[in-house]
mmCIF file of C-alpha atoms and ligand atoms in Angstrom:
data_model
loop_
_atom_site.group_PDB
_atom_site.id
_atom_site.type_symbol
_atom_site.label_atom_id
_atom_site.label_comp_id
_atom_site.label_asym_id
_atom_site.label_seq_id
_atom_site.Cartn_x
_atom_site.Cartn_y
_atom_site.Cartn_z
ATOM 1 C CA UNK W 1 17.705 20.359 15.702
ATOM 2 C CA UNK W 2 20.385 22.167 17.038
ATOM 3 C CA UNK W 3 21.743 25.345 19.423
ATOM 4 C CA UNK W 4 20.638 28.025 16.351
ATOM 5 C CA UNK W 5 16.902 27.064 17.336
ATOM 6 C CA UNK W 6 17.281 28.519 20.464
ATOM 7 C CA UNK W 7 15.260 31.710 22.375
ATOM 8 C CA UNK W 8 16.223 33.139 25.481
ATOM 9 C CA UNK W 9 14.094 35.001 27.251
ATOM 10 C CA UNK W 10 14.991 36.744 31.111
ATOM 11 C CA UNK W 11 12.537 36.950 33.355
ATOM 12 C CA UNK W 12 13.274 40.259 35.498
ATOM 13 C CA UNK W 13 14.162 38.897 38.960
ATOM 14 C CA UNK W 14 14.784 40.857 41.979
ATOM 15 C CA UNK W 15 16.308 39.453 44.646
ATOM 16 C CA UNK W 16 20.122 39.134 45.795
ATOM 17 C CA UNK W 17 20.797 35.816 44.799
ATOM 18 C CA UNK W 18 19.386 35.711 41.189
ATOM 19 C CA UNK W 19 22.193 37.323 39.245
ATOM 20 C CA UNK W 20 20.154 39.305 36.144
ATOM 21 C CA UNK W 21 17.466 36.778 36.446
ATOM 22 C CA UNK W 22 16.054 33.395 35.870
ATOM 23 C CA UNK W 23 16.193 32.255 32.006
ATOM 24 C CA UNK W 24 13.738 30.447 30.201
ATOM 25 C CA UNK W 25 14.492 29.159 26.922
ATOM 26 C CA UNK W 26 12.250 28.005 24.307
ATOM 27 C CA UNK W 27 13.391 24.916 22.315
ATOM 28 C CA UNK W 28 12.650 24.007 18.692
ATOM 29 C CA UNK W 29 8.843 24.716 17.344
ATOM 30 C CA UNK W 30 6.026 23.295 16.053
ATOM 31 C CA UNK W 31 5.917 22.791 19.125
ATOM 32 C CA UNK W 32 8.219 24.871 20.941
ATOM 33 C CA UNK W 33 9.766 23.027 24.544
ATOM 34 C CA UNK W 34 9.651 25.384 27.306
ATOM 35 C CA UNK W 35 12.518 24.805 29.724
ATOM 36 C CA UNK W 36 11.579 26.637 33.175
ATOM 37 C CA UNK W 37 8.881 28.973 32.571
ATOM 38 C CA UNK W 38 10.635 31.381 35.279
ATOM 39 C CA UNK W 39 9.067 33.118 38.262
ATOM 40 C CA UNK W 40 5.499 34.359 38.922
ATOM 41 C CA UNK W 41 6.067 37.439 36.852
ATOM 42 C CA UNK W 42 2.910 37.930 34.104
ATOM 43 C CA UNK W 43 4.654 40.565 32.367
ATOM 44 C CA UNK W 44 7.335 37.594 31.752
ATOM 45 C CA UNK W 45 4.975 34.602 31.510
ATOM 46 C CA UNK W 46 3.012 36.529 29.171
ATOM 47 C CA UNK W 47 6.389 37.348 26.762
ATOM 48 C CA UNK W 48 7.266 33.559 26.709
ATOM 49 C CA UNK W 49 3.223 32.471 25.807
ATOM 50 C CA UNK W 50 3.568 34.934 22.896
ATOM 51 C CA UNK W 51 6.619 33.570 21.692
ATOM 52 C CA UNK W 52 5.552 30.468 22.101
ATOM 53 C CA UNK W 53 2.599 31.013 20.213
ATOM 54 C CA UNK W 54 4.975 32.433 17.217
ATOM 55 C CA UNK W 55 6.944 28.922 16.923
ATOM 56 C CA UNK W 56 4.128 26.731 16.869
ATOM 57 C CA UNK W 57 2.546 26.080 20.445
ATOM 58 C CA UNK W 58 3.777 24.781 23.656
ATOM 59 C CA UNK W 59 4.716 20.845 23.387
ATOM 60 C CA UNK W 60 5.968 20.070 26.692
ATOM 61 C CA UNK W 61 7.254 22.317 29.713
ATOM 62 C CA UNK W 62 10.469 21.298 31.567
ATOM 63 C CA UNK W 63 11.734 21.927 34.747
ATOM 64 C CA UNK W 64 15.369 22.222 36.021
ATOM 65 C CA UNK W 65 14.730 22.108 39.458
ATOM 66 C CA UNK W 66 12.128 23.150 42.243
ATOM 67 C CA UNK W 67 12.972 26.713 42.851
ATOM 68 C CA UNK W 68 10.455 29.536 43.056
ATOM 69 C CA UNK W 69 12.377 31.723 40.140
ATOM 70 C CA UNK W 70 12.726 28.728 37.821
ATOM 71 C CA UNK W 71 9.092 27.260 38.191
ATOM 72 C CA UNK W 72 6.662 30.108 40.117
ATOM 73 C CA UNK W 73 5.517 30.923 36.464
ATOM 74 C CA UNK W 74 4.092 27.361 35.967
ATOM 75 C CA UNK W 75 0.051 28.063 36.905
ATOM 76 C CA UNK W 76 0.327 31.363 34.901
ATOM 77 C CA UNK W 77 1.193 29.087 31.908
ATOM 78 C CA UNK W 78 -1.209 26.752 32.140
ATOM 79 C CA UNK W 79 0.417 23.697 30.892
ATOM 80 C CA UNK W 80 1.756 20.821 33.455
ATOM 81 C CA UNK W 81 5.153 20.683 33.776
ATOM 82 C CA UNK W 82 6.645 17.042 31.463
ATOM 83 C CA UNK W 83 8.963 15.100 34.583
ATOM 84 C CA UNK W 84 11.575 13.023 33.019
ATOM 85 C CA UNK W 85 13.998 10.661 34.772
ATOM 86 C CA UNK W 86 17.653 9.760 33.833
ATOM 87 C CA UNK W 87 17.913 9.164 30.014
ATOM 88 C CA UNK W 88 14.213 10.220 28.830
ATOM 89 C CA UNK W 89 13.586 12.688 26.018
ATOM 90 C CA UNK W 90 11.071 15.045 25.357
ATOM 91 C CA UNK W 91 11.532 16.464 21.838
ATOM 92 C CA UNK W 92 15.396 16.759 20.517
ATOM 93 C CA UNK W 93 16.129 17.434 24.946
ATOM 94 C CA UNK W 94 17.483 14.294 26.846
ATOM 95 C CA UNK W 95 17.190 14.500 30.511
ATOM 96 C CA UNK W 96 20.746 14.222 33.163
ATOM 97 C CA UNK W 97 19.919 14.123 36.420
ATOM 98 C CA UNK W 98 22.200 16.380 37.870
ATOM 99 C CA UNK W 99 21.441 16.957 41.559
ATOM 100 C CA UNK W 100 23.224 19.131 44.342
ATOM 101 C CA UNK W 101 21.609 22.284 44.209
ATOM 102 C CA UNK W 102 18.469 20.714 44.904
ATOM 103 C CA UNK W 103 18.103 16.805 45.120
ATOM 104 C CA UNK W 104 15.441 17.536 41.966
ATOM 105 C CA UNK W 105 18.014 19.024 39.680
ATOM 106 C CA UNK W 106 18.004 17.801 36.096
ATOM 107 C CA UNK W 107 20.392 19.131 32.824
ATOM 108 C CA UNK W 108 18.459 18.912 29.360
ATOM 109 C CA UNK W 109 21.107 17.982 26.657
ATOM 110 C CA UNK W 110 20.479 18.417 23.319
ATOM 111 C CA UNK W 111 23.146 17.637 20.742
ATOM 112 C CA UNK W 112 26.072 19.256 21.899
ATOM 113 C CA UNK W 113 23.859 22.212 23.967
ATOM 114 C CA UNK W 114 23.141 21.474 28.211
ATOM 115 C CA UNK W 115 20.372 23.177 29.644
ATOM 116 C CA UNK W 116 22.079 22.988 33.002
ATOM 117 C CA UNK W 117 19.507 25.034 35.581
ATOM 118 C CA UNK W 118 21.663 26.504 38.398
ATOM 119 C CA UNK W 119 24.276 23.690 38.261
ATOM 120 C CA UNK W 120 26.450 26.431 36.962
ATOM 121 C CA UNK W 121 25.874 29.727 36.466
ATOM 122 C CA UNK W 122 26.743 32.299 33.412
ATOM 123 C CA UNK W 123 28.513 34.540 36.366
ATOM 124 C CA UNK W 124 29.826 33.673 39.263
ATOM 125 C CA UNK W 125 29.501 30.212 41.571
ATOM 126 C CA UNK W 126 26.452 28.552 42.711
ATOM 127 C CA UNK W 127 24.634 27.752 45.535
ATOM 128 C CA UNK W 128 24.656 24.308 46.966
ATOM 129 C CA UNK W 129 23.516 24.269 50.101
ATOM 130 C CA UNK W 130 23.273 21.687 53.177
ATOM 131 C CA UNK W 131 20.944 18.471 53.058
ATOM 132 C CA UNK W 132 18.674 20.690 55.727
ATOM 133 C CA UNK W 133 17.673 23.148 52.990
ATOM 134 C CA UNK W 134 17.622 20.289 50.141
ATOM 135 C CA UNK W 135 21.105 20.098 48.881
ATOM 136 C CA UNK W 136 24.290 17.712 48.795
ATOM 137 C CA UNK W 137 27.942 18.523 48.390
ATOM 138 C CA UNK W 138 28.578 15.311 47.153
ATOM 139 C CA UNK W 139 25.859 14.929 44.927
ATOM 140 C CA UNK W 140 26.698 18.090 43.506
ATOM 141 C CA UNK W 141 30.477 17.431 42.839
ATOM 142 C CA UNK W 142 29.335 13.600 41.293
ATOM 143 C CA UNK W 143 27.075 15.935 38.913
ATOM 144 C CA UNK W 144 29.865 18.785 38.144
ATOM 145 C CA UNK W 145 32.300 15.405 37.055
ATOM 146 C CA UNK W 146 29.290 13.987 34.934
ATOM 147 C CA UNK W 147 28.959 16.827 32.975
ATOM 148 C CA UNK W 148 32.211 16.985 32.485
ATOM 149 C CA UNK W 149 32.393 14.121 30.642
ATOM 150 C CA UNK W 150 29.827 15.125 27.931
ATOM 151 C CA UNK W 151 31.161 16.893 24.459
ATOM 152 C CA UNK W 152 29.494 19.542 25.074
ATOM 153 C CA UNK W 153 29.849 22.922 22.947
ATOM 154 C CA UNK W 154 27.452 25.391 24.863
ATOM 155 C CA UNK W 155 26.222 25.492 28.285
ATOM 156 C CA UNK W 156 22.758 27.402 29.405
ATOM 157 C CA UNK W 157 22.629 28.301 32.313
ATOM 158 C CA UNK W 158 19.841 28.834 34.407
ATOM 159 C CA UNK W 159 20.671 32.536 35.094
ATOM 160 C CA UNK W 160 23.459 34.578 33.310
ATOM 161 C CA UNK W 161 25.132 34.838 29.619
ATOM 162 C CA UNK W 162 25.887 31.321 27.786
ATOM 163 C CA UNK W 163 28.552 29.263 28.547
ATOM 164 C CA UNK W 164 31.227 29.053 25.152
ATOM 165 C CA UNK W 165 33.827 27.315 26.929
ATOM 166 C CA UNK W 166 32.378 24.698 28.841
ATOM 167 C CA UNK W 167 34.938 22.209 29.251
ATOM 168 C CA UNK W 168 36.724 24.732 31.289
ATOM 169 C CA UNK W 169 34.275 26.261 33.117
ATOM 170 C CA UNK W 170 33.133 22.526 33.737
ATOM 171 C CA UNK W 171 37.328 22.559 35.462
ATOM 172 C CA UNK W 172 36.885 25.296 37.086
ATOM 173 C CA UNK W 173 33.763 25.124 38.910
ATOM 174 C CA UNK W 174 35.520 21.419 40.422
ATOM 175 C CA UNK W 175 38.448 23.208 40.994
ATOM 176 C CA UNK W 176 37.069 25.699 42.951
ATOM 177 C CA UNK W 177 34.897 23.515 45.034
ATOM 178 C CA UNK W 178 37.764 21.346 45.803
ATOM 179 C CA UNK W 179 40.209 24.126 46.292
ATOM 180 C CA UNK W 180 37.738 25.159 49.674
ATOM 181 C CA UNK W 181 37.458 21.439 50.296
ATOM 182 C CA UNK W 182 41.115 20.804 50.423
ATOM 183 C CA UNK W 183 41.909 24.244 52.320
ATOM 184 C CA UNK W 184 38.642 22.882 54.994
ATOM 185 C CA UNK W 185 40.061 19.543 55.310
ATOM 186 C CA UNK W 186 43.786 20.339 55.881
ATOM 187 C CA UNK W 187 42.429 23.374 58.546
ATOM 188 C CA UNK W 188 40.882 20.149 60.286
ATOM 189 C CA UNK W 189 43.623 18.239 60.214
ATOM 190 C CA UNK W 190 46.089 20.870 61.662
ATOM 191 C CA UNK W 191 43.393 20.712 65.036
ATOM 192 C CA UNK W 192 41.133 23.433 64.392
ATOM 193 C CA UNK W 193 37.727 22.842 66.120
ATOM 194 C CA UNK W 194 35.783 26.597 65.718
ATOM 195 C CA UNK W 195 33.715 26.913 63.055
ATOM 196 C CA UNK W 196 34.081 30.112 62.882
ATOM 197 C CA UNK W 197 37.367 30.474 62.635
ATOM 198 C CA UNK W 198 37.231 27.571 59.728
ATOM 199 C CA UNK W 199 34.790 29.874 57.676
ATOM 200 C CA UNK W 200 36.919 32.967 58.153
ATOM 201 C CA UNK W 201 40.209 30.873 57.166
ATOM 202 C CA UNK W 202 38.936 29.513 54.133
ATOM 203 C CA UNK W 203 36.607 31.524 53.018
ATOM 204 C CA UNK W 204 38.881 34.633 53.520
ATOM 205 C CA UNK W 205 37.919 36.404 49.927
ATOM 206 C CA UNK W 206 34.102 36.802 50.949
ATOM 207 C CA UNK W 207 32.895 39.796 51.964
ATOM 208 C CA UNK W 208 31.546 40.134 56.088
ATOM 209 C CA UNK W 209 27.805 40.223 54.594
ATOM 210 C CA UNK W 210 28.348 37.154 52.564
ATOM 211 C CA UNK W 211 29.745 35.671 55.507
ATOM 212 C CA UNK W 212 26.298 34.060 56.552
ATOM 213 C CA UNK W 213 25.981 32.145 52.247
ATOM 214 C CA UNK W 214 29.337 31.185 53.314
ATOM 215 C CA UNK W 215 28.942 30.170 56.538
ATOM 216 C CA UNK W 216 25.800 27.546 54.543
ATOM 217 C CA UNK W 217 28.286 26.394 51.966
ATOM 218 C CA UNK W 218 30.922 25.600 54.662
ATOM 219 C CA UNK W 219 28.146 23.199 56.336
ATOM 220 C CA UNK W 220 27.411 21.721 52.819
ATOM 221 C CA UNK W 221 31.524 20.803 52.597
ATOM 222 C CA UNK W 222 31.315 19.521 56.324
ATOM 223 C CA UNK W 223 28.398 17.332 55.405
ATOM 224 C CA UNK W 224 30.370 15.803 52.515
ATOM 225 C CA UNK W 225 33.592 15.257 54.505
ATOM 226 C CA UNK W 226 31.852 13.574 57.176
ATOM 227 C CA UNK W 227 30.090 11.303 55.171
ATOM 228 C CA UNK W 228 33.590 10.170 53.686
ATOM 229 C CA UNK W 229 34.374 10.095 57.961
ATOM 230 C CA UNK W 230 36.958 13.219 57.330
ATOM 231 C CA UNK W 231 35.029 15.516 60.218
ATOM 232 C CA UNK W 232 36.050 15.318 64.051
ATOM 233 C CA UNK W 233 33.000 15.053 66.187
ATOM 234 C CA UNK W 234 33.790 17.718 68.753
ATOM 235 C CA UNK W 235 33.610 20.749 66.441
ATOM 236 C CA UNK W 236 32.498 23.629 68.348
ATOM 237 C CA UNK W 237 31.210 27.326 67.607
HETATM 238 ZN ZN1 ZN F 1 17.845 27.372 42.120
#
């Protein structure tokens, strides 16, 4: 089986952080593999049950990661979610765990296709937040360099378009993450102890309302650097 026997279907997803919603793809048929169902939305659940009824039934259900928009859908469909670990398939999809985002995260490959959740995104950067709200910087950039080490010809993201180029967005999503890391670090070194005037330094492209995601990423970086002992204790407000 490959990429052509793919359907993508959006689940309409308000909210500021979702981009244009969560996707849920069906994979292969007779039976069709549902990977993330998508939020509690019948309208939605009840698009991807009729497709799924087109291609044969609903084998097994798959889950990228723990988040509301990605699995809130689940009871609506009805079937229990398959959990694989590290190197088990279900179908033609071979489970990655891939965490960061959440410590739950896993990437689907199939062929040369990754169903990659919200490890990166069809627009934009993710979201990895600190280990207080479930995620790990380090984890996540020990994922981003796995990946990167697959042939991989398509990514699918967990919310925006498809991912053509992966090897570079692959580059660039590490580059960016250690671009901030490198600009935190050195900020540190120099003396500075606010961490305020850390997040405004390096994060000095994000808008004042974004301030507060930023200001949650920064700890996530912090957390990373201080597990490698990079972080002076007496950081203040
Ligand atoms: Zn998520």
């Amino acid at each position: 089986m490959n990429d052509s026997d793919v359907q993508l279907i959006v689940a309409p997803n308000p909210g500021p952080m979702t981009l244009e919603g969560t996707n849920t793809y069906l994979v292969g048929r007779d039976p069709v593999i549902v990977v993330d169902p998508g939020p509690e939305d019948p309208g939605h659940i009840e698009m991807v049950r009729a497709a799924a009824e087109e291609r044969g039934g609903i084998g097994d259900v798959l889950l990228t990661h723990s988040h509301e928009d990605h699995i809130g859908g689940v009871p609506l469909l009805g079937v229990d979610p398959t959990v694989l670990d590290q190197g088990e398939s279900a179908g033609p999809l071979t489970c990655l765990r891939t965490p960061g985002h959440t410590e739950d995260s896993r990437s689907f490959q199939m062929e040369r296709t990754l169903f990659c959740g919200d490890l990166i995104l069809g627009h934009g950067s993710t979201i990895v937040p600190p280990a207080d709200q479930g995620g790990s910087m380090a984890d996540y950039m020990a994922s981003l360099h796995r990946v990167a080490g697959l042939d991989l010809e398509t990514i699918r993201p967990g919310h925006g378009p498809e991912i053509t180029d992966p090897a570079a967005k692959i580059a660039e999503y590490i580059e960016h993450r250690q671009l901030r890391e490198r600009r935190l670090a050195s900020a540190l070194e120099r003396g500075e102890r606010s961490r305020m005037a850390l997040l405004r330094e390096v994060w000095d492209d994000v808008p004042e309302e974004l301030l507060p995601a930023a200001a949650s990423a920064m700890q996530a970086h912090l957390e990373k650097l201080e597990a490698e002992g990079r972080v002076p204790s007496e950081l203040g407000e």
